mmCIF file of C-alpha atoms in Angstrom:
data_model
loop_
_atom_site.group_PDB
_atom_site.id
_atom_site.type_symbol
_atom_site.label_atom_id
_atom_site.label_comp_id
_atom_site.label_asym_id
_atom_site.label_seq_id
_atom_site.Cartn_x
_atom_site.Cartn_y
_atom_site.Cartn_z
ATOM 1 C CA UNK H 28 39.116 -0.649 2.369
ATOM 2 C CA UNK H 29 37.525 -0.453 -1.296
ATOM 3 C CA UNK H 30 33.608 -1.734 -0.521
ATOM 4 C CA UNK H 31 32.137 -4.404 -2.874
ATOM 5 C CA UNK H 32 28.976 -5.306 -4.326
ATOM 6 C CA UNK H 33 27.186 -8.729 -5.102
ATOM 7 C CA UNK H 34 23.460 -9.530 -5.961
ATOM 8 C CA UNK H 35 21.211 -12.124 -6.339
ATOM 9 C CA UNK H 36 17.835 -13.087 -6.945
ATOM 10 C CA UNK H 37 15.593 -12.567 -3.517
ATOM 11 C CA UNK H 38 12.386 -13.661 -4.596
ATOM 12 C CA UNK H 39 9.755 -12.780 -7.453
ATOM 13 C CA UNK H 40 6.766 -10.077 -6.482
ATOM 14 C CA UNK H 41 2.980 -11.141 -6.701
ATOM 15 C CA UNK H 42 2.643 -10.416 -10.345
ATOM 16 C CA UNK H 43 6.082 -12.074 -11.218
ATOM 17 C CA UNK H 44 8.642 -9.235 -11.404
ATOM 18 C CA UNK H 45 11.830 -10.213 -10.229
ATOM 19 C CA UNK H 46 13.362 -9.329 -7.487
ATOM 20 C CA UNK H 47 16.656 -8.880 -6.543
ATOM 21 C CA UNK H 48 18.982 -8.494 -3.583
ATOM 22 C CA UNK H 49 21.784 -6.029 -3.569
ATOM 23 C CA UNK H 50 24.918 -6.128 -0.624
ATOM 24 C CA UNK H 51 27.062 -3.865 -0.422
ATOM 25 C CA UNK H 52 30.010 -4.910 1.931
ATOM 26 C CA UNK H 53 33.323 -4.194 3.289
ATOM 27 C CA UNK H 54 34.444 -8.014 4.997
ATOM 28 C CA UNK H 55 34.561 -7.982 8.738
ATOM 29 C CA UNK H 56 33.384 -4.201 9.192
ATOM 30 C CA UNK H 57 30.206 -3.922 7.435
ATOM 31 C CA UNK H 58 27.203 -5.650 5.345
ATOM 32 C CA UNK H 59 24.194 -3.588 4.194
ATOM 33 C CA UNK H 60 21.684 -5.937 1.900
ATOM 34 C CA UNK H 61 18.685 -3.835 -0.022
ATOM 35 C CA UNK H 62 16.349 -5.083 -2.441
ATOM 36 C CA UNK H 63 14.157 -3.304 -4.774
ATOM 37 C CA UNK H 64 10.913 -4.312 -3.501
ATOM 38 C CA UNK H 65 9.935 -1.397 -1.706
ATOM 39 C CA UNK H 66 13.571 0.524 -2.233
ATOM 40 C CA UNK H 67 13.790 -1.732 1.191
ATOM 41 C CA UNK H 68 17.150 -2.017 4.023
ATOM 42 C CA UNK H 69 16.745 -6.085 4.805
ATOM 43 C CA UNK H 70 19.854 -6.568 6.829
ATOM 44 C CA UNK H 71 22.830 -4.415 8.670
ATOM 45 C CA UNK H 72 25.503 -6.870 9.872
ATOM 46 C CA UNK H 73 27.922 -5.284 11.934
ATOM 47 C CA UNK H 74 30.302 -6.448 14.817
ATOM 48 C CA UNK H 75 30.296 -5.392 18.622
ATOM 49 C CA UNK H 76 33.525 -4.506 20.859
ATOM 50 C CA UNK H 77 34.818 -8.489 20.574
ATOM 51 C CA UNK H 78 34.650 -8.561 16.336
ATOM 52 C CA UNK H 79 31.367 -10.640 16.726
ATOM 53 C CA UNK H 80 28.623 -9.938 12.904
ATOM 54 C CA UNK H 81 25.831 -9.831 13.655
ATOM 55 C CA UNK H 82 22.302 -8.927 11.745
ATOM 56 C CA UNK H 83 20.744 -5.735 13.880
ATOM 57 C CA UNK H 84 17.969 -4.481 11.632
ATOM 58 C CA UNK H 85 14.646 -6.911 11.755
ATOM 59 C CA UNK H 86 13.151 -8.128 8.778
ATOM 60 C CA UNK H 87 12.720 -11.543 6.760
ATOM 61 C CA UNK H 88 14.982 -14.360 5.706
ATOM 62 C CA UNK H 89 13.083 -14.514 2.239
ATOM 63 C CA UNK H 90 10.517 -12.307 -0.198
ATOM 64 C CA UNK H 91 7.662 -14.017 1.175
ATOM 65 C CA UNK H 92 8.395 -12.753 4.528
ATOM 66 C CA UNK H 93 7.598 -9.221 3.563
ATOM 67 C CA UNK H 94 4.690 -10.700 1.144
ATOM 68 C CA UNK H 95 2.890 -12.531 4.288
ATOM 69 C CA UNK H 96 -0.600 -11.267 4.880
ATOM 70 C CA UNK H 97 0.604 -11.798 9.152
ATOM 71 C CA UNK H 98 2.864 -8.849 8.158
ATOM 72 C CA UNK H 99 1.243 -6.589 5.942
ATOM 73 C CA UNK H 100 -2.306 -6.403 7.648
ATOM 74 C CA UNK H 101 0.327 -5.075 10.718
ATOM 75 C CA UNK H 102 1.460 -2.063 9.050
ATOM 76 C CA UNK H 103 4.891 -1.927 10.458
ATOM 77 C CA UNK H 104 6.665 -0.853 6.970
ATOM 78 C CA UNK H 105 10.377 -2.665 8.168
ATOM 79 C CA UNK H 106 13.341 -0.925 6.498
ATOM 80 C CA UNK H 107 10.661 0.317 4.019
ATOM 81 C CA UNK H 108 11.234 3.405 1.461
ATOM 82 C CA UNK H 109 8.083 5.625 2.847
ATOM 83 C CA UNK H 110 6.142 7.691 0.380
ATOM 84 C CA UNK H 111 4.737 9.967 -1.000
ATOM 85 C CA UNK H 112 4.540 11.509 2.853
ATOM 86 C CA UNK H 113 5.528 9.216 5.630
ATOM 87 C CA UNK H 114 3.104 9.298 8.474
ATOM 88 C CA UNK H 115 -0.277 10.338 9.075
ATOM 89 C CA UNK H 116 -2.363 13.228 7.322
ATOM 90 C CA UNK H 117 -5.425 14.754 9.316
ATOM 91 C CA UNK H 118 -8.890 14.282 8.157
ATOM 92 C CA UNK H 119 -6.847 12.496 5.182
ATOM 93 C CA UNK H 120 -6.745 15.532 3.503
ATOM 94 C CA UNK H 121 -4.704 18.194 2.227
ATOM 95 C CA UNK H 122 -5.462 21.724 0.029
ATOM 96 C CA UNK H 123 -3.104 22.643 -2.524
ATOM 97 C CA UNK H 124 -3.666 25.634 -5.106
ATOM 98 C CA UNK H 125 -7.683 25.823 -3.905
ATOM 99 C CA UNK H 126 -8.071 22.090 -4.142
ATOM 100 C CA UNK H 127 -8.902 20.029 -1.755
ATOM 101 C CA UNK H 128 -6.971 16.245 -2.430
ATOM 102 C CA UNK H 129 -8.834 13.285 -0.329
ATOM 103 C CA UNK H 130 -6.896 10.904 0.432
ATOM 104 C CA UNK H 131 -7.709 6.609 0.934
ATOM 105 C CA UNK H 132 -7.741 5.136 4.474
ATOM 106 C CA UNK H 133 -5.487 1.631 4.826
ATOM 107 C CA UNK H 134 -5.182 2.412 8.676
ATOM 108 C CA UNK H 135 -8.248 2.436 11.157
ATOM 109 C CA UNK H 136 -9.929 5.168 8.978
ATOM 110 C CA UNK H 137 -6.261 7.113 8.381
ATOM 111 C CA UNK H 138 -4.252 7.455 5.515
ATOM 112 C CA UNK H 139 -0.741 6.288 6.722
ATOM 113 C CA UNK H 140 2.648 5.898 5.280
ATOM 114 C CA UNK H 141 1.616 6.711 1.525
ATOM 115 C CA UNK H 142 -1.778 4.816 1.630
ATOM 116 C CA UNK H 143 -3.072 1.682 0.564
ATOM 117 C CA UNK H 144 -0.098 0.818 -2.056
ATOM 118 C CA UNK H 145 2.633 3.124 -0.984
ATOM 119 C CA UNK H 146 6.081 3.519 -1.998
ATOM 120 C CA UNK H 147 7.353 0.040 0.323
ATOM 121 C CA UNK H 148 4.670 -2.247 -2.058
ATOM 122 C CA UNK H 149 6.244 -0.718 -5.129
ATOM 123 C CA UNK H 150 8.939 -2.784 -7.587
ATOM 124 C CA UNK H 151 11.426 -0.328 -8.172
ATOM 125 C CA UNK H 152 13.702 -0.312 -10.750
ATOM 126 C CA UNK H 153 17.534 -0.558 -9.563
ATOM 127 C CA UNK H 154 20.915 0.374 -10.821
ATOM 128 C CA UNK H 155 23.728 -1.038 -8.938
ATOM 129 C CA UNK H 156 27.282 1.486 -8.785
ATOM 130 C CA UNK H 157 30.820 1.736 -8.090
ATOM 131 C CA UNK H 158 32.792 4.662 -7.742
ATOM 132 C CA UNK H 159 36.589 4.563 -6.724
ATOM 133 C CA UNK H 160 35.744 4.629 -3.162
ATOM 134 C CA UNK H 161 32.416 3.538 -3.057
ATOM 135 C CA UNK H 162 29.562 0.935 -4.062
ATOM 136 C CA UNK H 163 25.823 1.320 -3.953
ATOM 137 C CA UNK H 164 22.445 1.255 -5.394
ATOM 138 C CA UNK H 165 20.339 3.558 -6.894
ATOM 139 C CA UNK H 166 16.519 2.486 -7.088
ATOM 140 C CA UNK H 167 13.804 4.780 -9.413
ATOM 141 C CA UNK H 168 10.191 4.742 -9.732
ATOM 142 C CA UNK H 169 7.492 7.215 -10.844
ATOM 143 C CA UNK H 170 4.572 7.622 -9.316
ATOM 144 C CA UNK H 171 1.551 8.815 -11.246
ATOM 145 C CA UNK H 172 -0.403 11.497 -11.302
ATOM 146 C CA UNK H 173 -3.349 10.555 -8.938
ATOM 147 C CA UNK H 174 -1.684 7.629 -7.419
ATOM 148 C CA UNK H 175 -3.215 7.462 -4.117
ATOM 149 C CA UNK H 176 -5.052 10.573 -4.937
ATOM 150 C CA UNK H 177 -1.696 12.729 -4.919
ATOM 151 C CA UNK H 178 -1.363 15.007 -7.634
ATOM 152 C CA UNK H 179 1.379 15.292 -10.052
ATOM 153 C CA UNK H 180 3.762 12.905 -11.896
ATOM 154 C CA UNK H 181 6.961 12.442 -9.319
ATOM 155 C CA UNK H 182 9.955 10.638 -10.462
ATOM 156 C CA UNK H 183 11.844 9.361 -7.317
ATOM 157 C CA UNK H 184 15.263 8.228 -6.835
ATOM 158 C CA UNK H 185 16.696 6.382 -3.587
ATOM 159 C CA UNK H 186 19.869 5.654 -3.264
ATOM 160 C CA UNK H 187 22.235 3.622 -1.198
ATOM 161 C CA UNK H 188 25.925 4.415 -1.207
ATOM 162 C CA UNK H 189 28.610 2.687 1.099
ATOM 163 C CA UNK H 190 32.131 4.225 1.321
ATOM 164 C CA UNK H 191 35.027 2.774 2.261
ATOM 165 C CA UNK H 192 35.146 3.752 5.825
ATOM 166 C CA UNK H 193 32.030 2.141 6.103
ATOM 167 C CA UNK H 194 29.365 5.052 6.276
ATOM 168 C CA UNK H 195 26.257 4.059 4.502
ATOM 169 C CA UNK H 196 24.418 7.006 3.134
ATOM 170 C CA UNK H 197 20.312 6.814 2.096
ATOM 171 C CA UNK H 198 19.618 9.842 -0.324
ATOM 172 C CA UNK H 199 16.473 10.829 -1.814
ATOM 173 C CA UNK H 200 15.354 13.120 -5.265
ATOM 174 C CA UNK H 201 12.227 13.413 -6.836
ATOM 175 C CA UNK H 202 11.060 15.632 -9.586
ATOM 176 C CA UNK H 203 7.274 16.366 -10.460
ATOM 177 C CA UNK H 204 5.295 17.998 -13.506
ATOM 178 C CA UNK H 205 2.612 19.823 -11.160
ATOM 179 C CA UNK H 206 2.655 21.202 -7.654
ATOM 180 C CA UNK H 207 2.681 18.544 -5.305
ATOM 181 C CA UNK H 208 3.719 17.880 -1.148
ATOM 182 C CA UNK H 209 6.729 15.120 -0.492
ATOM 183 C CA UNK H 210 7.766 13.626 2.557
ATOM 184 C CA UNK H 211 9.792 10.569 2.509
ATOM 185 C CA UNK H 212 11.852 8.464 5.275
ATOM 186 C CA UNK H 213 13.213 5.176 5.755
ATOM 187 C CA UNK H 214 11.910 2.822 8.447
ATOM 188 C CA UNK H 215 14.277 0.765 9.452
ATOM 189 C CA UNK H 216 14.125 -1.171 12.461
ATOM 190 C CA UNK H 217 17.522 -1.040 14.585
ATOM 191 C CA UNK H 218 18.240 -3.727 17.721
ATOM 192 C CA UNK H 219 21.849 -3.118 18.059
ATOM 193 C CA UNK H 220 22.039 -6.213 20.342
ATOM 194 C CA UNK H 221 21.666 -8.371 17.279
ATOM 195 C CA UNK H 222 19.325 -10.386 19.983
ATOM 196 C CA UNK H 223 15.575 -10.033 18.647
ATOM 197 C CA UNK H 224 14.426 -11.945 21.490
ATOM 198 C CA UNK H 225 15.815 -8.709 23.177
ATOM 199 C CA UNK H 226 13.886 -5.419 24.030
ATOM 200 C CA UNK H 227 16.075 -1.986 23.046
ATOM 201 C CA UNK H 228 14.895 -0.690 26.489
ATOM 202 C CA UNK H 229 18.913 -1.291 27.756
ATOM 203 C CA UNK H 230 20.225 1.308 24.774
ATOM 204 C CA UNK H 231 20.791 4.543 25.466
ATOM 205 C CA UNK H 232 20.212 7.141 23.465
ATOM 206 C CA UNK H 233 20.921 10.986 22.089
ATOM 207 C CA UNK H 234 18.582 13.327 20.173
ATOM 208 C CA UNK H 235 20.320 16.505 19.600
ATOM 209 C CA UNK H 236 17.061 18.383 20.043
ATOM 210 C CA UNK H 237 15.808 21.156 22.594
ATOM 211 C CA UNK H 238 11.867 20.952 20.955
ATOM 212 C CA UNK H 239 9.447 18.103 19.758
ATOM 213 C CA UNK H 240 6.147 17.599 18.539
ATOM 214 C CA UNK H 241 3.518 16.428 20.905
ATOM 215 C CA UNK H 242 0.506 14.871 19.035
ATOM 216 C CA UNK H 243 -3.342 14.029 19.699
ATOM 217 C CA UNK H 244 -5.380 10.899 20.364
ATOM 218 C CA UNK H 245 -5.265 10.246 16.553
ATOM 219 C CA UNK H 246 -1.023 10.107 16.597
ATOM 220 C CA UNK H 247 -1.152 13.720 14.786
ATOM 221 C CA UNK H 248 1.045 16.705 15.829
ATOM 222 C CA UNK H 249 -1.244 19.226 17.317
ATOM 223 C CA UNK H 250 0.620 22.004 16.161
ATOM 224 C CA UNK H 251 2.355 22.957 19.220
ATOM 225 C CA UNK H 252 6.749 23.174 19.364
ATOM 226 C CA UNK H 253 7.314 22.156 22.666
ATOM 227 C CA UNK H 254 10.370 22.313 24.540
ATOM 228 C CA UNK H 255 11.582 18.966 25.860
ATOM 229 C CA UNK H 256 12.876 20.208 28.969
ATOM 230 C CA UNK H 257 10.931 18.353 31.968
ATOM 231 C CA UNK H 258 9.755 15.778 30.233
ATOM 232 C CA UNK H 259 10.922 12.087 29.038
ATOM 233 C CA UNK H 260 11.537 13.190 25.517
ATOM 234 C CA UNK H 261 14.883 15.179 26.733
ATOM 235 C CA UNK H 262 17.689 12.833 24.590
ATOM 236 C CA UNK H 263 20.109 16.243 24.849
ATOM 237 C CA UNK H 264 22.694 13.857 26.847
ATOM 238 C CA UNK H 265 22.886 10.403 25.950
ATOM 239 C CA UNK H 266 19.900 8.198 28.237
ATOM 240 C CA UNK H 267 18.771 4.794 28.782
ATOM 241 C CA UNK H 268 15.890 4.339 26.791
ATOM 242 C CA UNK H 269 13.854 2.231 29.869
ATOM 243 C CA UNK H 270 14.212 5.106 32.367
ATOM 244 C CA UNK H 271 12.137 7.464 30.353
ATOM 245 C CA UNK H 272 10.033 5.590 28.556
ATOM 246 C CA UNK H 273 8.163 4.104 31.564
ATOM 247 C CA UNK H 274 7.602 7.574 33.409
ATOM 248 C CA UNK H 275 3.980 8.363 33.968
ATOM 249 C CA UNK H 276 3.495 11.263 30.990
ATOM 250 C CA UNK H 277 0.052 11.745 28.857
ATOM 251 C CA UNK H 278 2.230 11.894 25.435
ATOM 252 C CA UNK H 279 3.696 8.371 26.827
ATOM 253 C CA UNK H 280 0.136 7.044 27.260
ATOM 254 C CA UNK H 281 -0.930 8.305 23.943
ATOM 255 C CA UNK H 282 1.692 6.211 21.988
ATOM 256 C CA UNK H 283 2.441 3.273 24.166
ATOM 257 C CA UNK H 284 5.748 4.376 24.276
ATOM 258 C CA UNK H 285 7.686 7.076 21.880
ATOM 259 C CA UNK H 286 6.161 7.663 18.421
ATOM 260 C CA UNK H 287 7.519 11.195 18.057
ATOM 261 C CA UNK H 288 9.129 13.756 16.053
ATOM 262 C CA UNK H 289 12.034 15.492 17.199
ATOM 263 C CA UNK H 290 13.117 18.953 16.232
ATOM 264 C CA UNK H 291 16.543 18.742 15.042
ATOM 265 C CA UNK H 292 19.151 21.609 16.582
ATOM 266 C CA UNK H 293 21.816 20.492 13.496
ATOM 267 C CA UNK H 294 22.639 18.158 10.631
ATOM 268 C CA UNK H 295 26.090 17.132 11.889
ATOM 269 C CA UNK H 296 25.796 14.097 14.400
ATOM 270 C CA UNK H 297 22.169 14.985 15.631
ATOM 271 C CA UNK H 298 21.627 11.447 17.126
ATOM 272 C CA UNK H 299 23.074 8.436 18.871
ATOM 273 C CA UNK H 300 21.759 5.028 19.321
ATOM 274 C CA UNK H 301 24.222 2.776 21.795
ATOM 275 C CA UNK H 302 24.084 -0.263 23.034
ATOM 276 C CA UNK H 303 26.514 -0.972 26.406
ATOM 277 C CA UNK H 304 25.769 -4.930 25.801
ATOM 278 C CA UNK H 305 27.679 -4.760 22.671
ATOM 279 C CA UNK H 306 29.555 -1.676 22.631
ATOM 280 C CA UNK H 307 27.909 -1.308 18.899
ATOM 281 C CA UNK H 308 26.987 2.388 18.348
ATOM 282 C CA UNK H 309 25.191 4.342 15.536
ATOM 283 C CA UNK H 310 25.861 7.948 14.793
ATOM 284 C CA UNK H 311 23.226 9.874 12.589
ATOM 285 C CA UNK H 312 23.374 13.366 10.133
ATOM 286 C CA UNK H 313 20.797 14.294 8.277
ATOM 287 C CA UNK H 314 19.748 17.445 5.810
ATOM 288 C CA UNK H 315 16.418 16.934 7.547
ATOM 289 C CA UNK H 316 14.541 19.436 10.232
ATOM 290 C CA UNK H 317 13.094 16.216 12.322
ATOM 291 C CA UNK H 318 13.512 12.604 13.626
ATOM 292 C CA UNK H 319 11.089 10.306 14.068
ATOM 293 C CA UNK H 320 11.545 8.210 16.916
ATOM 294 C CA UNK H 321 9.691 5.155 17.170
ATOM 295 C CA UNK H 322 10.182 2.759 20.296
ATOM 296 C CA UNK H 323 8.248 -0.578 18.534
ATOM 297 C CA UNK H 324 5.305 0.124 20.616
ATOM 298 C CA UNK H 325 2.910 -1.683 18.400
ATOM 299 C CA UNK H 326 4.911 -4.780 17.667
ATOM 300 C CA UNK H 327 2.775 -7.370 18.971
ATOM 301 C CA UNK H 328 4.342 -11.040 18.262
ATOM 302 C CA UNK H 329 2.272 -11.286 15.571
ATOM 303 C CA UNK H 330 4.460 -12.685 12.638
ATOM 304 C CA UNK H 331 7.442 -14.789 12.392
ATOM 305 C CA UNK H 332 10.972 -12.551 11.246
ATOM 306 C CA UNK H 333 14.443 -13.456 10.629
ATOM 307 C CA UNK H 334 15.006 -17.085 12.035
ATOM 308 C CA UNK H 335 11.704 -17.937 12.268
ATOM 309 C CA UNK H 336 11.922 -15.411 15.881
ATOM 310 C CA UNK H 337 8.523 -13.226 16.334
ATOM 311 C CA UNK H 338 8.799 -9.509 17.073
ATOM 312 C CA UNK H 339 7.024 -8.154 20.329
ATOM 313 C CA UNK H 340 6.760 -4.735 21.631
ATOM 314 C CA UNK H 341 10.179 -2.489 21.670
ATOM 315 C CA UNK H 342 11.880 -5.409 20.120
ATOM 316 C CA UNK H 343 13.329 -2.563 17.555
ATOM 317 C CA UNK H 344 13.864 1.074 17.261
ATOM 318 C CA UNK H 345 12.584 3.343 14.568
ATOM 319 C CA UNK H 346 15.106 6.408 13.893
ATOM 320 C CA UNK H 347 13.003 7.935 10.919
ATOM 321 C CA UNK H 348 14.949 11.141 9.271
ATOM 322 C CA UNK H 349 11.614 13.143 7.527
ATOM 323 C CA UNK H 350 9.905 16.595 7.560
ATOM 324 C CA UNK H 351 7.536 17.163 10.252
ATOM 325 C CA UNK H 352 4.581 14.795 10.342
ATOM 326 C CA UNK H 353 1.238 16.244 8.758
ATOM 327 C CA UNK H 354 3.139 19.405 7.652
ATOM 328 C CA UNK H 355 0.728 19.767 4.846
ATOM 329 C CA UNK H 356 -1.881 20.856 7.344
ATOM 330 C CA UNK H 357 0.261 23.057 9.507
ATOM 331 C CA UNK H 358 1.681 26.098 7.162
ATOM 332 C CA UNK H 359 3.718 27.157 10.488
ATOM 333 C CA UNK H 360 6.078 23.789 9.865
ATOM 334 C CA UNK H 361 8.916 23.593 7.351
ATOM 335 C CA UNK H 362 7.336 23.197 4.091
ATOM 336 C CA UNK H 363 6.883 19.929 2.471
ATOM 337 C CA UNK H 364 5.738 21.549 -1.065
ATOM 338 C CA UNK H 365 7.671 20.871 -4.288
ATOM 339 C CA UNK H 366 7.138 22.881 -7.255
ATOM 340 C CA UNK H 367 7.651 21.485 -11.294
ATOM 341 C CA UNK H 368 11.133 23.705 -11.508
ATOM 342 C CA UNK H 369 12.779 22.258 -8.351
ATOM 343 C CA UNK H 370 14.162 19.048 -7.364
ATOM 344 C CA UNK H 371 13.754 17.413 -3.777
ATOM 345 C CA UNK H 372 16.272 16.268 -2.332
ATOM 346 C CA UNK H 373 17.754 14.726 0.924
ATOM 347 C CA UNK H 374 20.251 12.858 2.600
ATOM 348 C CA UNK H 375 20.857 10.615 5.902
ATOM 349 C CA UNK H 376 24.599 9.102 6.688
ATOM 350 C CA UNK H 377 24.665 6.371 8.745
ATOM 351 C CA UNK H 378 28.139 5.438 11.187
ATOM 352 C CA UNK H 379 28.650 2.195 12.895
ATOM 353 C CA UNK H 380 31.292 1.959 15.468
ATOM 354 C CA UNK H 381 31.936 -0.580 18.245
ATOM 355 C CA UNK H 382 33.155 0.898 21.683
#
């Protein structure tokens, strides 16, 4: 079925730029709703086994949700475009062509998710699409040289593109004048219950991944590639999140839960995120080496989300498509540098299926 697209106006920024609200739907299968503050996924309404909708990303009924100081002194970026370089960067520093580039703190004395006025605080400029099979969204900004103390002039495109069978596709390009590191995700939230009052402990789960990245007291990678083998970050058959995550593991105690990158075997159906209660089921590709996996450990209750409901630990599930974390310090990862003559670029496809 032919997707369409509506808009309207979602709320106006802190220095009065407009901003609006883009869905791009197919009736009764599938409604994806992104607005340009922040390049940001708000909703994801989708049905379960029975035909039921229902909203399954968190976020906010209004602007000032994702404006409320409750939220943003919390750092938890929902269905935010991340950038420049999603995650955390050791020492907050990075050397590029003899240079050493320091970096501004916005996290406990770390430079996290783009620093202090990343990518998701960012009015973006937006260009809604249709194809003959397709509608979407394409958002731009540029990000000047020495914004957040990264060098180079980047021009950045994100785009949103749903087909008609339903996929929903998140893309990325970026172009700079100088030599420069990029790094980007999106961090959307998922609770395929559509129940926020719900933990995501009861869905199971499928990394296609024999390796990951186990990190230090500081939630950095400490360079090691370990195999997962042994140890409750093996996904390779699909597993209830709860068994796992409660097991008695020092990379478990460091995070509170999972808050770590997995080392992608393929781009073809890498992971799966199910939910028996529901039957609802993602299925994720992705051009990208590594996955993210974030279990909501550091949701605390400490705002109010969609329907005025509060968001407590594991409430959500981070599945966050990137590079690996920090790779501008570790030469031995995939390389996160982009020079003037080439042009980033990367894609994530999305499939939602009831079972």
């Amino acid at each position: 079925m032919q997707p369409v697209l509506t808009s309207k106006t979602f709320g106006f920024s802190p220095k009065g730029d407009e901003i609006h609200l883009f869905t791009l739907a197919i009736p009764g299968q599938i409604e994806v709703s992104v607005m340009n503050y922040g390049a940001t996924w708000t909703h994801l309404i989708i049905p379960d086994r029975n035909g039921k909708m229902e909203d399954v990303v968190l976020g906010f009924d209004t602007l000032e949700g994702y404006l409320q100081k409750d939220y943003q002194d919390h750092y938890c970026y929902i269905g935010s475009t991340i950038g420049r370089i999603a995650g955390r960067i050791t020492d907050n520093r990075f050397h590029l062509e003899g240079k050493t580039y320091e970096l501004p703190a916005n996290l406990n004395g770390t430079h996290l998710h783009g620093g202090m006025e990343g990518w998701d605080k960012k009015v973006w400029k937006s260009e809604p699409f249709e194809t003959h099979n397709s509608v979407g969204v394409t958002f731009y900004y540029q990000s000047r040289d020495g914004e957040e103390n990264y060098p180079g002039t980047m021009d950045v495109w994100v785009t949103y593109t749903l087909d008609e069978t339903g996929r929903l596709e998140i893309s990325y390009k970026a172009s700079s004048d100088e030599k420069t590191i990029i790094n980007p995700t999106n961090h959307a939230y998922f609770n395929l219950t559509g129940d926020f009052s719900k933990t995501i402990e009861g869905h199971g789960f499928f990394g296609d991944a024999e390796k990951y990245l186990p990190m230090n007291q500081n939630s950095l990678p400490t360079g090691e590639i370990a195999n997962v083998g042994g140890t409750p970050f093996d996904f390779r058959n699909l597993k209830t999140i709860s068994e796992p995550i409660h097991r008695n593991h020092p990379q478990l105690d460091l995070a509170g839960g999972i808050d770590h990158c997995f080392v992608l075997n393929q781009p073809e159906d890498c992971a799966v995120l199910y939910d028996p209660e529901s039957g609802r089921k993602l299925t994720l590709s992705t051009t990208e080496p590594g996955l993210q996996v974030y279990t909501g450990n550091y949701l605390r209750n400490n705002f109010k989300g969609k329907n005025g409901l509060t968001y407590g630990k594991r409430t959500a599930i981070c599945l966050e498509t990137q590079h690996f974390p920090d790779s501008c310090n570790h030469p031995e990862f995939p390389s996160i540098l982009l020079m003037p003559e080439e042009i980033f670029q990367s894609r994530t496809q999305f499939v939602f299926t009831a079972e």
